[in-house]
Tab-separated table of C-alpha atoms in Angstrom:
chain	number	residue	atom	x	y	z
A	20	UNK	CA	84.344	-66.017	-29.774
A	21	UNK	CA	85.486	-62.509	-30.305
A	22	UNK	CA	82.987	-59.629	-29.517
A	23	UNK	CA	85.080	-56.991	-31.219
A	24	UNK	CA	83.303	-55.037	-33.962
A	25	UNK	CA	84.790	-54.963	-37.402
A	26	UNK	CA	87.170	-52.085	-37.955
A	27	UNK	CA	84.942	-50.501	-40.631
A	28	UNK	CA	82.017	-49.988	-38.285
A	29	UNK	CA	83.920	-48.154	-35.571
A	30	UNK	CA	83.933	-44.331	-35.774
A	31	UNK	CA	87.447	-42.961	-35.426
A	32	UNK	CA	88.143	-40.345	-32.804
A	33	UNK	CA	87.794	-36.712	-33.924
A	34	UNK	CA	91.023	-35.280	-35.171
A	35	UNK	CA	92.425	-38.744	-35.970
A	36	UNK	CA	94.506	-39.177	-39.109
A	37	UNK	CA	91.690	-41.238	-40.647
A	38	UNK	CA	89.230	-38.314	-40.247
A	39	UNK	CA	91.630	-35.952	-41.848
A	40	UNK	CA	92.251	-38.183	-44.769
A	41	UNK	CA	88.590	-39.186	-45.607
A	42	UNK	CA	86.817	-35.899	-44.649
A	43	UNK	CA	84.818	-34.827	-41.570
A	44	UNK	CA	82.603	-37.289	-39.802
A	45	UNK	CA	78.822	-36.876	-39.920
A	46	UNK	CA	78.784	-35.482	-36.358
A	47	UNK	CA	81.434	-32.876	-37.190
A	48	UNK	CA	79.625	-31.978	-40.367
A	49	UNK	CA	76.252	-31.356	-38.611
A	50	UNK	CA	77.863	-29.271	-35.851
A	51	UNK	CA	79.805	-27.180	-38.325
A	52	UNK	CA	76.701	-26.569	-40.443
A	53	UNK	CA	74.636	-25.517	-37.469
A	54	UNK	CA	77.247	-22.950	-36.323
A	55	UNK	CA	77.667	-21.590	-39.841
A	56	UNK	CA	73.877	-21.155	-40.220
A	57	UNK	CA	73.688	-19.270	-36.990
A	58	UNK	CA	76.434	-16.880	-38.119
A	59	UNK	CA	74.686	-16.258	-41.445
A	60	UNK	CA	71.331	-15.710	-39.820
A	61	UNK	CA	72.957	-13.335	-37.311
A	62	UNK	CA	74.507	-11.418	-40.176
A	63	UNK	CA	71.149	-10.947	-41.887
A	64	UNK	CA	69.487	-9.759	-38.695
A	65	UNK	CA	72.240	-7.429	-37.566
A	66	UNK	CA	73.447	-6.247	-40.988
A	67	UNK	CA	71.961	-3.427	-43.120
A	68	UNK	CA	68.722	-4.026	-44.919
A	69	UNK	CA	69.055	-5.567	-48.382
A	70	UNK	CA	66.403	-3.113	-49.551
A	71	UNK	CA	68.550	-0.095	-48.690
A	72	UNK	CA	69.357	1.336	-45.365
A	73	UNK	CA	68.851	4.926	-46.501
A	74	UNK	CA	65.839	5.137	-48.784
A	75	UNK	CA	65.564	8.859	-48.283
A	76	UNK	CA	69.145	9.380	-49.535
A	77	UNK	CA	68.616	7.133	-52.478
A	78	UNK	CA	65.363	8.784	-53.687
A	79	UNK	CA	65.893	11.824	-55.914
A	80	UNK	CA	63.601	14.888	-55.763
A	81	UNK	CA	61.268	15.032	-58.775
A	82	UNK	CA	62.206	17.655	-61.434
A	83	UNK	CA	60.490	21.001	-60.873
A	84	UNK	CA	60.043	24.217	-62.874
A	85	UNK	CA	59.245	27.820	-62.083
A	86	UNK	CA	55.981	29.010	-63.699
A	87	UNK	CA	54.595	32.546	-63.989
A	88	UNK	CA	51.081	33.038	-65.020
A	89	UNK	CA	48.196	35.443	-64.535
A	90	UNK	CA	45.323	33.931	-62.549
A	91	UNK	CA	42.113	35.992	-62.321
A	92	UNK	CA	44.038	39.170	-63.090
A	93	UNK	CA	46.859	38.583	-60.578
A	94	UNK	CA	50.427	37.571	-61.576
A	95	UNK	CA	51.365	34.363	-59.719
A	96	UNK	CA	54.806	32.710	-59.772
A	97	UNK	CA	55.310	29.203	-58.230
A	98	UNK	CA	57.702	26.362	-58.484
A	99	UNK	CA	56.013	23.020	-59.068
A	100	UNK	CA	56.733	19.440	-59.935
A	101	UNK	CA	56.766	19.089	-63.699
A	102	UNK	CA	53.900	16.570	-63.482
A	103	UNK	CA	51.556	18.990	-61.649
A	104	UNK	CA	48.262	19.588	-63.477
A	105	UNK	CA	46.730	23.048	-63.749
A	106	UNK	CA	43.908	21.788	-61.548
A	107	UNK	CA	46.284	20.861	-58.759
A	108	UNK	CA	48.216	24.129	-59.137
A	109	UNK	CA	44.986	26.042	-58.631
A	110	UNK	CA	43.671	23.963	-55.746
A	111	UNK	CA	46.828	22.896	-53.882
A	112	UNK	CA	49.205	25.741	-54.466
A	113	UNK	CA	46.943	28.777	-54.966
A	114	UNK	CA	44.001	27.851	-52.794
A	115	UNK	CA	41.495	28.319	-55.554
A	116	UNK	CA	39.178	25.420	-54.868
A	117	UNK	CA	36.216	26.488	-56.937
A	118	UNK	CA	37.395	24.347	-59.822
A	119	UNK	CA	36.430	20.748	-58.796
A	120	UNK	CA	38.298	17.495	-59.205
A	121	UNK	CA	35.609	15.089	-60.475
A	122	UNK	CA	36.884	12.270	-62.693
A	123	UNK	CA	40.457	13.646	-62.992
A	124	UNK	CA	40.400	12.202	-66.526
A	125	UNK	CA	38.874	14.967	-68.647
A	126	UNK	CA	35.483	13.187	-68.933
A	127	UNK	CA	33.234	15.264	-66.630
A	128	UNK	CA	34.093	18.877	-67.153
A	129	UNK	CA	33.942	19.770	-63.407
A	130	UNK	CA	37.466	21.281	-63.652
A	131	UNK	CA	36.839	23.577	-66.661
A	132	UNK	CA	38.608	26.898	-66.648
A	133	UNK	CA	39.517	29.444	-69.327
A	134	UNK	CA	43.096	29.652	-70.533
A	135	UNK	CA	43.705	32.703	-72.771
A	136	UNK	CA	39.958	32.844	-73.221
A	137	UNK	CA	39.474	29.258	-74.268
A	138	UNK	CA	37.949	26.413	-72.244
A	139	UNK	CA	40.246	23.625	-71.070
A	140	UNK	CA	40.042	20.669	-68.771
A	141	UNK	CA	42.466	21.787	-66.116
A	142	UNK	CA	42.944	18.191	-64.866
A	143	UNK	CA	44.546	17.317	-68.219
A	144	UNK	CA	46.615	20.489	-68.621
A	145	UNK	CA	50.170	20.558	-67.370
A	146	UNK	CA	50.908	23.684	-65.351
A	147	UNK	CA	54.485	23.985	-66.703
A	148	UNK	CA	53.245	24.442	-70.268
A	149	UNK	CA	51.234	27.536	-69.240
A	150	UNK	CA	54.133	29.906	-68.472
A	151	UNK	CA	52.891	33.423	-69.426
A	152	UNK	CA	49.314	32.389	-69.887
A	153	UNK	CA	46.173	34.076	-68.528
A	154	UNK	CA	43.890	31.750	-66.560
A	155	UNK	CA	40.332	32.565	-65.402
A	156	UNK	CA	38.575	30.362	-62.842
A	157	UNK	CA	35.118	30.620	-61.337
A	158	UNK	CA	36.523	32.868	-58.623
A	159	UNK	CA	37.516	35.401	-61.220
A	160	UNK	CA	34.158	35.951	-62.875
A	161	UNK	CA	32.346	38.182	-60.477
A	162	UNK	CA	33.186	41.850	-60.178
A	163	UNK	CA	33.188	42.430	-56.435
A	164	UNK	CA	29.686	41.755	-55.193
A	165	UNK	CA	28.303	41.814	-58.736
A	166	UNK	CA	27.919	38.369	-60.194
A	167	UNK	CA	28.786	37.499	-63.765
A	168	UNK	CA	25.639	37.426	-65.961
A	169	UNK	CA	25.777	33.639	-66.325
A	170	UNK	CA	26.226	33.143	-62.613
A	171	UNK	CA	23.038	35.219	-62.139
A	172	UNK	CA	21.252	33.288	-64.851
A	173	UNK	CA	22.024	29.963	-63.107
A	174	UNK	CA	20.263	31.451	-60.041
A	175	UNK	CA	17.346	32.706	-62.021
A	176	UNK	CA	16.853	29.415	-63.915
A	177	UNK	CA	17.567	27.286	-60.812
A	178	UNK	CA	20.149	25.533	-62.940
A	179	UNK	CA	21.940	23.529	-60.256
A	180	UNK	CA	21.147	21.071	-57.437
A	181	UNK	CA	24.143	19.559	-55.655
A	182	UNK	CA	26.409	22.299	-57.147
A	183	UNK	CA	29.451	20.158	-57.690
A	184	UNK	CA	29.501	20.568	-61.476
A	185	UNK	CA	28.252	24.133	-61.405
A	186	UNK	CA	31.585	25.923	-61.534
A	187	UNK	CA	32.655	23.852	-64.517
A	188	UNK	CA	29.272	24.256	-66.189
A	189	UNK	CA	29.456	28.075	-65.742
A	190	UNK	CA	32.988	28.355	-67.029
A	191	UNK	CA	32.182	26.148	-70.050
A	192	UNK	CA	29.016	28.231	-70.642
A	193	UNK	CA	31.068	31.427	-70.632
A	194	UNK	CA	33.404	29.926	-73.181
A	195	UNK	CA	30.489	28.637	-75.328
A	196	UNK	CA	29.024	32.183	-75.417
A	197	UNK	CA	32.358	33.723	-76.361
A	198	UNK	CA	32.780	31.175	-79.138
A	199	UNK	CA	29.319	32.097	-80.508
A	200	UNK	CA	27.838	28.624	-80.187
A	201	UNK	CA	24.497	29.737	-78.839
A	202	UNK	CA	22.314	29.850	-81.954
A	203	UNK	CA	19.827	27.267	-80.643
A	204	UNK	CA	19.221	24.995	-77.619
A	205	UNK	CA	20.490	22.112	-79.770
A	206	UNK	CA	23.758	23.918	-80.470
A	207	UNK	CA	24.222	24.858	-76.866
A	208	UNK	CA	23.735	21.242	-75.847
A	209	UNK	CA	26.206	20.120	-78.425
A	210	UNK	CA	28.964	22.502	-77.348
A	211	UNK	CA	28.226	21.961	-73.685
A	212	UNK	CA	28.201	18.168	-74.007
A	213	UNK	CA	31.608	17.794	-72.348
A	214	UNK	CA	30.146	18.901	-69.008
A	215	UNK	CA	28.256	16.285	-67.069
A	216	UNK	CA	25.522	17.079	-64.492
A	217	UNK	CA	24.758	14.014	-62.479
A	218	UNK	CA	21.632	15.766	-61.097
A	219	UNK	CA	20.229	16.082	-64.587
A	220	UNK	CA	19.780	19.875	-64.754
A	221	UNK	CA	20.586	20.040	-68.480
A	222	UNK	CA	17.392	21.804	-69.544
A	223	UNK	CA	17.845	24.640	-66.985
A	224	UNK	CA	21.533	24.917	-67.728
A	225	UNK	CA	20.774	25.417	-71.473
A	226	UNK	CA	18.113	28.053	-70.450
A	227	UNK	CA	20.741	29.889	-68.336
A	228	UNK	CA	23.192	29.970	-71.253
A	229	UNK	CA	20.414	31.197	-73.602
A	230	UNK	CA	19.402	33.895	-71.169
A	231	UNK	CA	23.000	35.198	-70.904
A	232	UNK	CA	23.641	34.993	-74.624
A	233	UNK	CA	20.498	37.053	-75.366
A	234	UNK	CA	21.406	39.696	-72.829
A	235	UNK	CA	24.857	40.157	-74.326
């Protein structure tokens, strides 16, 4: 009895005419795939990052503008990113940190300053829109060692506790007095309502504004 296997079950030698005609054997296919995978993996490891080899070169500098404005009586000229708020210009570029960054959304009034005599929330005001404007901050109220009358009134009336909102309260109070909205405590509260005091000194703040308005 013959022990020879049927011809169809015998794997032909590599490189034989039969392999060339019917395609690579399973063994050849597996070996080729493994080598190819290693090459691809090596290319990913050794090649440049798909996320960009030079992010610094790809990133463009943000647009900037030159702004000239008068701050507390002094002419200042700076070049800033067009997205810079007046608050950040004052604090980060000019070193005037009296105006506080509270909510940074125009809801607390801690950043209040005067622009051309009118109160504004400096956190919501773009610096590039103020070219030629006159800005007054809490640092610009006193005359040397002589405090502004409203600053003195805040001391007289003990109108602050933690002090964080105080600069904005005083600047808003100065604006409120200039606008003539001091006819009654109720009117003062209404026109000072954009300034929040988390310590709850509202009664004394109103008294300080009244005192200053009556002395004017």
